[in-house]
Coordinates of N, CA and C in Angstrom, one line a residue:
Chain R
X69 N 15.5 -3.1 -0.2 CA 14.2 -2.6 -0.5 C 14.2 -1.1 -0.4
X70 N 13.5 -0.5 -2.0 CA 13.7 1.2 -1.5 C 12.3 1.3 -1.9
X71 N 11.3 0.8 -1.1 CA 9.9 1.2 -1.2 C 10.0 2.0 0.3
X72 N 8.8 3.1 -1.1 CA 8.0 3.9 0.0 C 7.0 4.0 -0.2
X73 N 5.8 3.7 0.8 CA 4.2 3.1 0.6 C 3.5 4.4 0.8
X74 N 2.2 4.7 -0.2 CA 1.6 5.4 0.1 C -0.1 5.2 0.6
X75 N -0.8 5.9 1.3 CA -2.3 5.3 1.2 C -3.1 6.3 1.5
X76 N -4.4 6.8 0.7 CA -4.7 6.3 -0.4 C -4.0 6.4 -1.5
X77 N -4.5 5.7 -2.4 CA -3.7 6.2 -3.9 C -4.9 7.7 -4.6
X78 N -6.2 7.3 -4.0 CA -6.9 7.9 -5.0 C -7.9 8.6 -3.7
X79 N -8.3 9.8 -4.1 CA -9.4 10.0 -2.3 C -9.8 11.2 -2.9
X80 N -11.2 11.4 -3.0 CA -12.2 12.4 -2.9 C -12.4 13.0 -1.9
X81 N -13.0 14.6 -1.5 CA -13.1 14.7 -0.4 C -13.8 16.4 -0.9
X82 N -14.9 16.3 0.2 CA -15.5 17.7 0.0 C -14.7 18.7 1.0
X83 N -15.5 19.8 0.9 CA -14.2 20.7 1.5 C -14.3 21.0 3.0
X84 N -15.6 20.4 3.6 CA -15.8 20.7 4.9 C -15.5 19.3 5.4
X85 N -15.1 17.9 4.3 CA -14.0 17.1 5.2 C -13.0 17.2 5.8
X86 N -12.9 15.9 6.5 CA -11.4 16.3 7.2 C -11.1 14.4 6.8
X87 N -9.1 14.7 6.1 CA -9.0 13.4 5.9 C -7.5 13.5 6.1
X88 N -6.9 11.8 6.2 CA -5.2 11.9 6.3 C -4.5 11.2 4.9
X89 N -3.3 11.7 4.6 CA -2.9 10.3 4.3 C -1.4 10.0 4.4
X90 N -1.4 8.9 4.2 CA -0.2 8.0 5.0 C 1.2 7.5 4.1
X91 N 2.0 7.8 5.1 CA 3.2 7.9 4.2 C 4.1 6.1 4.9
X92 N 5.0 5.7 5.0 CA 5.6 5.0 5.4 C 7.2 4.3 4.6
X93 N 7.9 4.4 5.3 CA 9.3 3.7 4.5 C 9.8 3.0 5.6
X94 N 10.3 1.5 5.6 CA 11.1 0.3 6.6 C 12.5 1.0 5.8
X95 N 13.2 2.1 5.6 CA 14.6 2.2 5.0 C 15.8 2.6 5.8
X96 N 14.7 2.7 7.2 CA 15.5 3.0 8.5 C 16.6 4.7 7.8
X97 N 15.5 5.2 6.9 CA 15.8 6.6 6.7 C 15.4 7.9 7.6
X98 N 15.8 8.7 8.0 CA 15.6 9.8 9.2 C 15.2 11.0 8.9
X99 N 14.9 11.2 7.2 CA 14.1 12.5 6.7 C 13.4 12.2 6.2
X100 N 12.0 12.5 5.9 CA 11.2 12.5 5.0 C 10.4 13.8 4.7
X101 N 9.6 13.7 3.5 CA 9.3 14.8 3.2 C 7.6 14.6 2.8
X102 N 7.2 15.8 2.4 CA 6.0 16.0 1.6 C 6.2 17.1 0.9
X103 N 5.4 16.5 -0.6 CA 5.4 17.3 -1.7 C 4.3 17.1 -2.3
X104 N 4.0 18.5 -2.9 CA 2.7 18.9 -3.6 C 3.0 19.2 -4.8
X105 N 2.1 18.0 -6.1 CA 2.7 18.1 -7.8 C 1.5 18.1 -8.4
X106 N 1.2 19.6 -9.5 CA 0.2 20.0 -10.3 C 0.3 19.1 -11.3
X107 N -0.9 19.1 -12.5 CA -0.2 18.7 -13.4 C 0.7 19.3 -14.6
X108 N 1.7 18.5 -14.9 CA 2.6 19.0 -16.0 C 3.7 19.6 -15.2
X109 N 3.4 19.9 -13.3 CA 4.5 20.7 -13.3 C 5.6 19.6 -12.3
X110 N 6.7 20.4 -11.9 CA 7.6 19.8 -11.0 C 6.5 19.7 -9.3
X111 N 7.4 18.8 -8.8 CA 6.7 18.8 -7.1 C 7.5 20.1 -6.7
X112 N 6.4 20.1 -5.5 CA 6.9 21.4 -4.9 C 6.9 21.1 -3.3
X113 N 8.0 21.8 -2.3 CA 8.2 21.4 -1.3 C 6.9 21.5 -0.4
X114 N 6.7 20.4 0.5 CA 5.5 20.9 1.5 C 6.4 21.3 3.2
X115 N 6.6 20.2 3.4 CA 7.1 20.4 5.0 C 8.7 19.2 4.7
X116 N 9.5 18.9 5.6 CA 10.3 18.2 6.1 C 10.6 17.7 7.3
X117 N 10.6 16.5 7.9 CA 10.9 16.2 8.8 C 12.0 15.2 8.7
X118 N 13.0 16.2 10.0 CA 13.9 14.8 10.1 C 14.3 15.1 11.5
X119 N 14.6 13.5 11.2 CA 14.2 12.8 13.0 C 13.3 12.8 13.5
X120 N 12.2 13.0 12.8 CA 11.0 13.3 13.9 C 10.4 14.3 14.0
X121 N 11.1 15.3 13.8 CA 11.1 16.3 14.1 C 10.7 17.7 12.5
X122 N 9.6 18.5 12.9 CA 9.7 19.1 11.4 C 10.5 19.9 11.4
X123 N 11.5 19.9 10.1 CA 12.4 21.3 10.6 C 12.5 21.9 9.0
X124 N 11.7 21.8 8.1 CA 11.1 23.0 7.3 C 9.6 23.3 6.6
X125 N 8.6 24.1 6.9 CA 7.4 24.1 6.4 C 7.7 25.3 5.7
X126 N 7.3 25.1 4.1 CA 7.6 26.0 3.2 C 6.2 27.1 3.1
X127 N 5.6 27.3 4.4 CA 4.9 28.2 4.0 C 2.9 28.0 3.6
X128 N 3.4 26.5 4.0 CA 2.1 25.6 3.5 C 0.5 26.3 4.7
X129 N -0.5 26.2 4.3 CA -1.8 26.9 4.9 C -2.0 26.0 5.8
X130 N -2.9 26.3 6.7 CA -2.6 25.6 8.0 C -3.8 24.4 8.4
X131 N -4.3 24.3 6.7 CA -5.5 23.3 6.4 C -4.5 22.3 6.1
X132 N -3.3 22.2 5.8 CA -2.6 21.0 5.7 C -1.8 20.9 7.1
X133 N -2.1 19.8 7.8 CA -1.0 19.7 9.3 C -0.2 18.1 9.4
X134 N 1.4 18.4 9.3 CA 2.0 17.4 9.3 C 1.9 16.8 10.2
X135 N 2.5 14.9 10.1 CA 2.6 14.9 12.0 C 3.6 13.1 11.9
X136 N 4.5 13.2 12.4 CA 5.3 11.9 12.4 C 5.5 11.6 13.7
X137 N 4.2 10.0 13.6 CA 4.6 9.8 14.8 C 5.6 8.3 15.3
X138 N 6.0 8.2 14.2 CA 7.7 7.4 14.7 C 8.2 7.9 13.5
X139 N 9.8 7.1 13.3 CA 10.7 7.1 12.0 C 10.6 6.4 10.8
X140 N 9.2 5.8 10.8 CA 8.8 5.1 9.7 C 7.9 5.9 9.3
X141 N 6.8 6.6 9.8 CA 5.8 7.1 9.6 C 5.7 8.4 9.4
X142 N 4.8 9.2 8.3 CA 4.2 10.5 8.2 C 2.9 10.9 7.4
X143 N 2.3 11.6 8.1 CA 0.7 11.7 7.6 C 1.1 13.0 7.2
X144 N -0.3 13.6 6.6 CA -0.7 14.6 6.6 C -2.1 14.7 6.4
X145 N -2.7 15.7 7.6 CA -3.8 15.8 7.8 C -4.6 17.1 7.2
X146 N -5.9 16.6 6.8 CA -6.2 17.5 5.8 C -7.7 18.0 6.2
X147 N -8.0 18.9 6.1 CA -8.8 19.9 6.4 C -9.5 21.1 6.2
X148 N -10.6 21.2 5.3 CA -11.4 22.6 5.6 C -10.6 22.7 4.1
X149 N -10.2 21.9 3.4 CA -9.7 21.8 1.5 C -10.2 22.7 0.6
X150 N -9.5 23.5 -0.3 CA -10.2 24.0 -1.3 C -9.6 23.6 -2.7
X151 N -10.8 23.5 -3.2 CA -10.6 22.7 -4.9 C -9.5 23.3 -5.7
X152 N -8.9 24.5 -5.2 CA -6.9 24.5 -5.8 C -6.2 23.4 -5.2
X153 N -6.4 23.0 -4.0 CA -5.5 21.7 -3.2 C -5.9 20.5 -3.9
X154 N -6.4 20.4 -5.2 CA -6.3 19.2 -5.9 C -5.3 19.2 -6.3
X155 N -4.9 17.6 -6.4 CA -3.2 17.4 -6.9 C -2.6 16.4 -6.6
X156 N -1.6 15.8 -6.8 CA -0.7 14.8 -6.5 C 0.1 14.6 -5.4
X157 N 0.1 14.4 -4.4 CA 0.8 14.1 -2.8 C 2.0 13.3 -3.0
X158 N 2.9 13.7 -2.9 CA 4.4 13.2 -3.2 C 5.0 12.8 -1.6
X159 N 5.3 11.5 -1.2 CA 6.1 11.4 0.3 C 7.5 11.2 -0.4
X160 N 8.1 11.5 -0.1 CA 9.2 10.6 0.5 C 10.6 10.6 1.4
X161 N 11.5 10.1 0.8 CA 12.3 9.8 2.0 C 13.8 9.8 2.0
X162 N 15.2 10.3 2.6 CA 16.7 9.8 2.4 C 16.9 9.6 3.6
X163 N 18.2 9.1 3.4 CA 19.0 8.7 5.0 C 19.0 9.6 5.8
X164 N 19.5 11.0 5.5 CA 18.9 12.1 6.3 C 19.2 13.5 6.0
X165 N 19.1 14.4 6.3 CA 19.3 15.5 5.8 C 21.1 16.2 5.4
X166 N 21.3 16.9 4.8 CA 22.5 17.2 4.3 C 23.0 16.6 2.8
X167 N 23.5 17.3 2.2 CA 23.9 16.9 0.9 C 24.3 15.8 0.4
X168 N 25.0 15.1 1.3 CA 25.5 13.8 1.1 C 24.9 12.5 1.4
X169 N 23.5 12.6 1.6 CA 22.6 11.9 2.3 C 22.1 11.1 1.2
X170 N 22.6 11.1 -0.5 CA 22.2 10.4 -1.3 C 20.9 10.5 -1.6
X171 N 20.5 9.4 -2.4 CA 19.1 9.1 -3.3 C 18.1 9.5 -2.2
X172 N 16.8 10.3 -2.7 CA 15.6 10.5 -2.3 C 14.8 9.8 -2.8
X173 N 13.6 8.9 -1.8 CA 12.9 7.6 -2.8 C 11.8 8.1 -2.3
X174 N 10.8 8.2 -4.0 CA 9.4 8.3 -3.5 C 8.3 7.8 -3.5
X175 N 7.7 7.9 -2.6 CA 6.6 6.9 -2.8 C 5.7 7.2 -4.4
X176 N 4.5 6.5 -4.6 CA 3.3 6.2 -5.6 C 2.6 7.6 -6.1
X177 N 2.2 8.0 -4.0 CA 1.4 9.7 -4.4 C 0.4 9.2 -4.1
X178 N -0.4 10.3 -3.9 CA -1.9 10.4 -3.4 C -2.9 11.0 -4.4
X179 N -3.9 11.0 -5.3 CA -4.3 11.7 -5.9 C -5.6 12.4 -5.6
X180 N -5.5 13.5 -5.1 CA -6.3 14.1 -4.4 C -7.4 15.6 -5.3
X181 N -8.6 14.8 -5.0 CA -9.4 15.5 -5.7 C -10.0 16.3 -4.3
X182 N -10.6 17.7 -4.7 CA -11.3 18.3 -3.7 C -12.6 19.2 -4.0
X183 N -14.0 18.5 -3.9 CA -15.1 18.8 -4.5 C -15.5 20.1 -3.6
Chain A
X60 N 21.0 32.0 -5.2 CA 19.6 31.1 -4.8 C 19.8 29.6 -5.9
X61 N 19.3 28.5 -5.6 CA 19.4 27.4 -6.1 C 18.7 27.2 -7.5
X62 N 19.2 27.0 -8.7 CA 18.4 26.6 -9.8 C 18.9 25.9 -10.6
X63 N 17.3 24.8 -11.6 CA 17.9 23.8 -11.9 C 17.0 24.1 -13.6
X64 N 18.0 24.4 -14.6 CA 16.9 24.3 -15.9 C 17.2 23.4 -17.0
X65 N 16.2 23.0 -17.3 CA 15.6 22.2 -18.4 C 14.7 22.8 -19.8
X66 N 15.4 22.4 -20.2 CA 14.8 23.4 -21.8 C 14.2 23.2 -22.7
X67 N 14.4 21.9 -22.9 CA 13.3 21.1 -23.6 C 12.1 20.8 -23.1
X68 N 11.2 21.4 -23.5 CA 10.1 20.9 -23.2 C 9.6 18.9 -23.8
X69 N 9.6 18.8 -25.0 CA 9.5 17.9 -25.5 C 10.7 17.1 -26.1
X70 N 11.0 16.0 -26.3 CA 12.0 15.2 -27.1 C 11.3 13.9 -27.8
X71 N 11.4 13.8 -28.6 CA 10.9 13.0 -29.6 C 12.0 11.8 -30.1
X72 N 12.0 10.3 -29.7 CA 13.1 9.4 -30.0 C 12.9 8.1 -30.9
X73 N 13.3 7.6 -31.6 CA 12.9 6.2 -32.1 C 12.8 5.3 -31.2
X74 N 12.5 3.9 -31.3 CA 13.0 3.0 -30.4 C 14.5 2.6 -30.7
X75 N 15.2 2.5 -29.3 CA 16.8 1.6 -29.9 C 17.8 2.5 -30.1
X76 N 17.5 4.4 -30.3 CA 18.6 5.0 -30.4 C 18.6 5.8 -29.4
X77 N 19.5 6.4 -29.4 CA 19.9 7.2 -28.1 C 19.4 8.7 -27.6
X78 N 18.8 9.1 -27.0 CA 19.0 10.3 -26.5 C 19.5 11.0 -25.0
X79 N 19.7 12.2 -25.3 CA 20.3 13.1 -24.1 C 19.1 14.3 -23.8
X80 N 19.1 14.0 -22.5 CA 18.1 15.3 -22.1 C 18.7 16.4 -21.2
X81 N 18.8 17.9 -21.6 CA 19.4 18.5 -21.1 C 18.8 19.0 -19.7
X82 N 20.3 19.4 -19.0 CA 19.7 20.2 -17.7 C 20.8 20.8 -17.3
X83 N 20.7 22.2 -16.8 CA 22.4 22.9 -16.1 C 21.1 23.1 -15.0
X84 N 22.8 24.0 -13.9 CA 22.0 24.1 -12.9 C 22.9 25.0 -12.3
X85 N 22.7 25.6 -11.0 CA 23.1 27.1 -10.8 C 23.2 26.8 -9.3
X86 N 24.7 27.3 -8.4 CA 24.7 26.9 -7.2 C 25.9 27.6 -7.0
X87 N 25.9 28.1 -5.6 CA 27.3 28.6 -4.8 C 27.7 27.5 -4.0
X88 N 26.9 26.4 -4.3 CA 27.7 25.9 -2.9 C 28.6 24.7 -3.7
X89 N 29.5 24.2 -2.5 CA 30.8 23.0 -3.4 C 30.1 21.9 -3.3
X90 N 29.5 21.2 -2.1 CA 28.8 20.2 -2.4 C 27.6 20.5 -2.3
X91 N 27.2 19.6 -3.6 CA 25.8 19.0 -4.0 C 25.7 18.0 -4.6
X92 N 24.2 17.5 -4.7 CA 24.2 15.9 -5.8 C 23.1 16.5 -6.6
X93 N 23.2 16.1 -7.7 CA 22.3 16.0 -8.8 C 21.5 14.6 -9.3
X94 N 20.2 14.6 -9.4 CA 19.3 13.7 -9.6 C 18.4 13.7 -10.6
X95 N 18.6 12.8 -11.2 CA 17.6 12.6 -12.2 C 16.2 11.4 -11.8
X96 N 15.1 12.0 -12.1 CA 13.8 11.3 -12.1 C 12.9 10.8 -13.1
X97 N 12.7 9.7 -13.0 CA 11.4 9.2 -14.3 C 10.0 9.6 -13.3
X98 N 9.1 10.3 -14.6 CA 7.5 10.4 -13.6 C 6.4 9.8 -14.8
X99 N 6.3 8.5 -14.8 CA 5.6 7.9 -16.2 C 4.0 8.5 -15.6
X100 N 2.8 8.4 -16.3 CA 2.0 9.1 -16.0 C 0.8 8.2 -15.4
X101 N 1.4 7.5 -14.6 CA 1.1 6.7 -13.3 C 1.5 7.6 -12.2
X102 N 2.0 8.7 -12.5 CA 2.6 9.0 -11.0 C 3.6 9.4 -10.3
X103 N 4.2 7.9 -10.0 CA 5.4 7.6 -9.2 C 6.4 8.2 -9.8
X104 N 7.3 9.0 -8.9 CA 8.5 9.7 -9.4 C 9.5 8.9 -9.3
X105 N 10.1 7.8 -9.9 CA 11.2 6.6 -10.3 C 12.5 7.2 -10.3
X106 N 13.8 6.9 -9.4 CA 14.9 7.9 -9.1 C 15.8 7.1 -10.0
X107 N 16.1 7.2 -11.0 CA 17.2 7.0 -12.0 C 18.8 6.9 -11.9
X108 N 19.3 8.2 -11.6 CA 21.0 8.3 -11.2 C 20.9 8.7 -10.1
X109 N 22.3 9.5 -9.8 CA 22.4 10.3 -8.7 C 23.9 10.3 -8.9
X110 N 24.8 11.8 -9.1 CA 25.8 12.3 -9.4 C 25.9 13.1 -8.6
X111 N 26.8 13.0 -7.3 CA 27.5 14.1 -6.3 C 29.4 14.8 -6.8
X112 N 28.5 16.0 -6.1 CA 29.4 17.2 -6.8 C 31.3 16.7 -6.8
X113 N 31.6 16.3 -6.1 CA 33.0 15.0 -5.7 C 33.0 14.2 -6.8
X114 N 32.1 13.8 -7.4 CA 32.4 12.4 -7.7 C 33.2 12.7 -8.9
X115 N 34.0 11.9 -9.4 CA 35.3 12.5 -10.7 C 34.7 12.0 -11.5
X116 N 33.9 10.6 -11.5 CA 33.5 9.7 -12.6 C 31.8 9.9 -13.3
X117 N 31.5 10.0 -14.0 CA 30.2 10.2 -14.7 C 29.5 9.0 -13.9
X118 N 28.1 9.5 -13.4 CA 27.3 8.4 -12.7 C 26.8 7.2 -13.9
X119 N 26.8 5.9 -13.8 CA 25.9 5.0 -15.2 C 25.4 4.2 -14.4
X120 N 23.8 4.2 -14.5 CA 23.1 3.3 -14.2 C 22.4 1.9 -15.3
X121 N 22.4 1.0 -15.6 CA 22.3 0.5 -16.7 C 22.1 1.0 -17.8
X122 N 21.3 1.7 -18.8 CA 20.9 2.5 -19.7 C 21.2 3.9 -19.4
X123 N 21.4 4.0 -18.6 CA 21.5 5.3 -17.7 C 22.7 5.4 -17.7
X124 N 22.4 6.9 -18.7 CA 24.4 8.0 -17.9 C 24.2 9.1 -17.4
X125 N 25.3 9.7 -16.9 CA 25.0 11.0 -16.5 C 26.0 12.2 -17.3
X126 N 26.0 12.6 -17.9 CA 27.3 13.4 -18.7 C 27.4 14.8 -18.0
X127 N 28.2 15.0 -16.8 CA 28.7 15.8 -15.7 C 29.6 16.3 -16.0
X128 N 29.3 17.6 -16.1 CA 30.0 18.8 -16.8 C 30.4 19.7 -15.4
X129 N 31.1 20.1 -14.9 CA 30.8 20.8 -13.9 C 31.3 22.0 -14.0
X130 N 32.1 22.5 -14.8 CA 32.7 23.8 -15.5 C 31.4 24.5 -16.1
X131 N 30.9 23.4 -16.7 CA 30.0 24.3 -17.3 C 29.0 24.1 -16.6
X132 N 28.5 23.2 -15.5 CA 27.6 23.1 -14.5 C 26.2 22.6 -15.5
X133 N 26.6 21.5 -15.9 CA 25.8 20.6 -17.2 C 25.5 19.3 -16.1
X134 N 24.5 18.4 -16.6 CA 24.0 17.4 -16.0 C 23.0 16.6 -16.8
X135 N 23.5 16.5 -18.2 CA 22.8 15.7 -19.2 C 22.4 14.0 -18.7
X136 N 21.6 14.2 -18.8 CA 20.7 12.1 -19.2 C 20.7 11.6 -20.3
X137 N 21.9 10.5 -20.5 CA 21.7 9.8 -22.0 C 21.0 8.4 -21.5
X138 N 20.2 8.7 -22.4 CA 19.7 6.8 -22.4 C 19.7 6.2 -23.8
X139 N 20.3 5.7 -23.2 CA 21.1 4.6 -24.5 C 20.0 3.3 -25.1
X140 N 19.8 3.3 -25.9 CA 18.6 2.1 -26.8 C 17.2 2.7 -26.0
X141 N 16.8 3.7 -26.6 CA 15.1 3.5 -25.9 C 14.4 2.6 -26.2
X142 N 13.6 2.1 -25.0 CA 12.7 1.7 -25.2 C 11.0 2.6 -25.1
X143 N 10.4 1.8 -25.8 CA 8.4 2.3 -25.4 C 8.3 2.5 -24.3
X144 N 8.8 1.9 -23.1 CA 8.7 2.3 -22.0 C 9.2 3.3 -21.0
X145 N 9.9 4.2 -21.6 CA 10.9 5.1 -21.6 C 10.3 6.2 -21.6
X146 N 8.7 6.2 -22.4 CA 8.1 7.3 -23.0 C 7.6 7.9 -21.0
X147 N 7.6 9.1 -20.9 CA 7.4 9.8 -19.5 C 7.8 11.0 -19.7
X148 N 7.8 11.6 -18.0 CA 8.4 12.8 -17.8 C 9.5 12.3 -17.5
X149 N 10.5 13.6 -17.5 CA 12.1 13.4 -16.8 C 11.8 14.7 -15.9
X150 N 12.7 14.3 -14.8 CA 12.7 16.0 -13.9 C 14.3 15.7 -13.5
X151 N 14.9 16.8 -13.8 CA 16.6 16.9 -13.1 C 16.4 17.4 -11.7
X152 N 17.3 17.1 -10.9 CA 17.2 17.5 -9.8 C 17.8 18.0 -9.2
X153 N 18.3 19.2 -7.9 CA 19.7 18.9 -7.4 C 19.3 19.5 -5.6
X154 N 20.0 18.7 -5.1 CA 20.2 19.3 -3.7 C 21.4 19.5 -2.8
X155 N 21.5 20.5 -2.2 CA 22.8 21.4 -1.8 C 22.2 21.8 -0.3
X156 N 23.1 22.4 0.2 CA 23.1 23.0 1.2 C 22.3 24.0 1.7
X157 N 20.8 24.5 1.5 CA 20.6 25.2 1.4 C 19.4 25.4 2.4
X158 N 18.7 26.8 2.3 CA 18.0 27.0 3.6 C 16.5 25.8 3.6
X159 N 16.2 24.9 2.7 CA 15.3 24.1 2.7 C 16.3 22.9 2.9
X160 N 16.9 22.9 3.2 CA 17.9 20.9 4.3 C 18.0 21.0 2.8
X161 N 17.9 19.3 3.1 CA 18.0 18.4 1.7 C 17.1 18.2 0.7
X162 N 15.6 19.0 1.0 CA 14.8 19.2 0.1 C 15.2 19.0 -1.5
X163 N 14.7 19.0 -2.4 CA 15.2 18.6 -3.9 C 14.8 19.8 -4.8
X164 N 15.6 20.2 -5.2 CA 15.0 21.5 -6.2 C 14.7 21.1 -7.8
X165 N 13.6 21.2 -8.3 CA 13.4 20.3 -9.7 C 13.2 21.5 -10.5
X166 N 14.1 20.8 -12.0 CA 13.4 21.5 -13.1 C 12.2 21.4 -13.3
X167 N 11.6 22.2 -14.7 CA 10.4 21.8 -15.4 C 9.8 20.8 -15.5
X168 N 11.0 20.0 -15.9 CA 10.9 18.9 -16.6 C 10.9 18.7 -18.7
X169 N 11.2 17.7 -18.7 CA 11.3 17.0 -20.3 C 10.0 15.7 -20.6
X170 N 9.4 16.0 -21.6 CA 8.4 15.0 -21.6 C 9.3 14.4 -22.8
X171 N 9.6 12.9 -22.8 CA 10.4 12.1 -23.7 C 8.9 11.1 -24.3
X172 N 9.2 11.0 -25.7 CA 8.2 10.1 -26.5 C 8.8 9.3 -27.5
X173 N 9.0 7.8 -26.9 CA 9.5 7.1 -27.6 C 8.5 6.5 -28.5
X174 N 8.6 6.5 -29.9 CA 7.8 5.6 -30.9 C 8.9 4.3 -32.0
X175 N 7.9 3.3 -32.6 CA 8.6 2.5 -32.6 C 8.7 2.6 -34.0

């Protein structure tokens, strides 16, 4: 099984919301990621965690806050949004970090509007 | 610094014949893997091959090749008999060693349009 589950698929949200959403892989993988995809363009890195642990935030504003709390699991929490952070939420996941770590599987995506 | 380009913006195919979608890519380091992705406009980024920098043999996944050039640091996608469902984005991909872990570095992308 190389599913990776996302939830929501679809979520509105004004900007003085606060909302999560939820990542999940059983692939007994040790990295996962989050990525942020405009339309037409490539995803673009958000954060990384592996092991648990975050060990790269590319710089992301501090209205998005990651948080894994086991090795199946990762959110990201959302906050105080502005209508450029609309876009497509990309999770996913490999065995673990380093080059040789093979295929990265991703989940469905989130599609995130922000009124 | 790590880069991965794609040059076609569009490709235009019949059904049943073949095309190649190009991509090179730019790296100091020895190992890497290269990845190719389907992103039909549902979304979901669907992982296609996967070609590491070692491997001696061209990656083939059913319909799926990978034509691994490494001299010339080429990483073409042939799909062999399109089908209508075929019609998507492509993103090449590659990840190395680099100050972002295993993160994935993507081209543009190729929008493919299969008609019948």
């Amino acid at each position: 099984d190389t599913e990776v589950t996302q939830t929501p698929k679809h979520l509105v949200m004004g900007m003085t919301n606060k909302k999560s959403l939820k990542c999940e892989q059983h692939m007994g993988h040790r990295a996962m990621y989050w990525y942020k995809q405009k339309a037409k363009k490539p995803p673009e890195l958000m954060f990384v965690y592996s092991y648990e642990k975050l060990s790269i935030n590319e710089s992301v504003p501090s209205r998005f806050s990651p948080e894994c709390p086991n090795s199946s699991l990762l959110n990201l929490h959302l906050h105080a949004l502005q209508p450029e952070d609309s876009a497509l939420y990309l999770c996913a996941s490999s065995l673990n970090e380093g080059a040789g770590a093979g295929e990265q599987y991703f989940g469905p995506g989130t599609r995130l509007t922000v009124t | 610094a790590q880069k991965i380009t794609q040059t076609q913006p569009g490709m235009f195919v019949q059904e049943k014949e073949a095309v190649t979608l190009d991509c090179t890519y730019d790296t100091s380091d020895q190992s890497y893997g290269l990845f190719w992705y389907k992103q039909p406009s549902s979304g979901e980024m669907i992982f296609l091959i996967y070609q590491g920098s070692y491997d001696e043999q061209n990656a083939t996944e059913g319909r799926y090749s990978l034509n691994f050039q490494k001299a010339r640091k080429s990483a073409n996608l042939v799909i062999s008999a399109s089908q209508l469902g075929d019609s998507a984005m492509y993103f090449c991909a590659m990840r190395g060693n680099n100050q972002a872990g295993t993160a994935l570095i993507f081209g543009k992308g190729t929008t493919l349009s299969v008609s019948s």
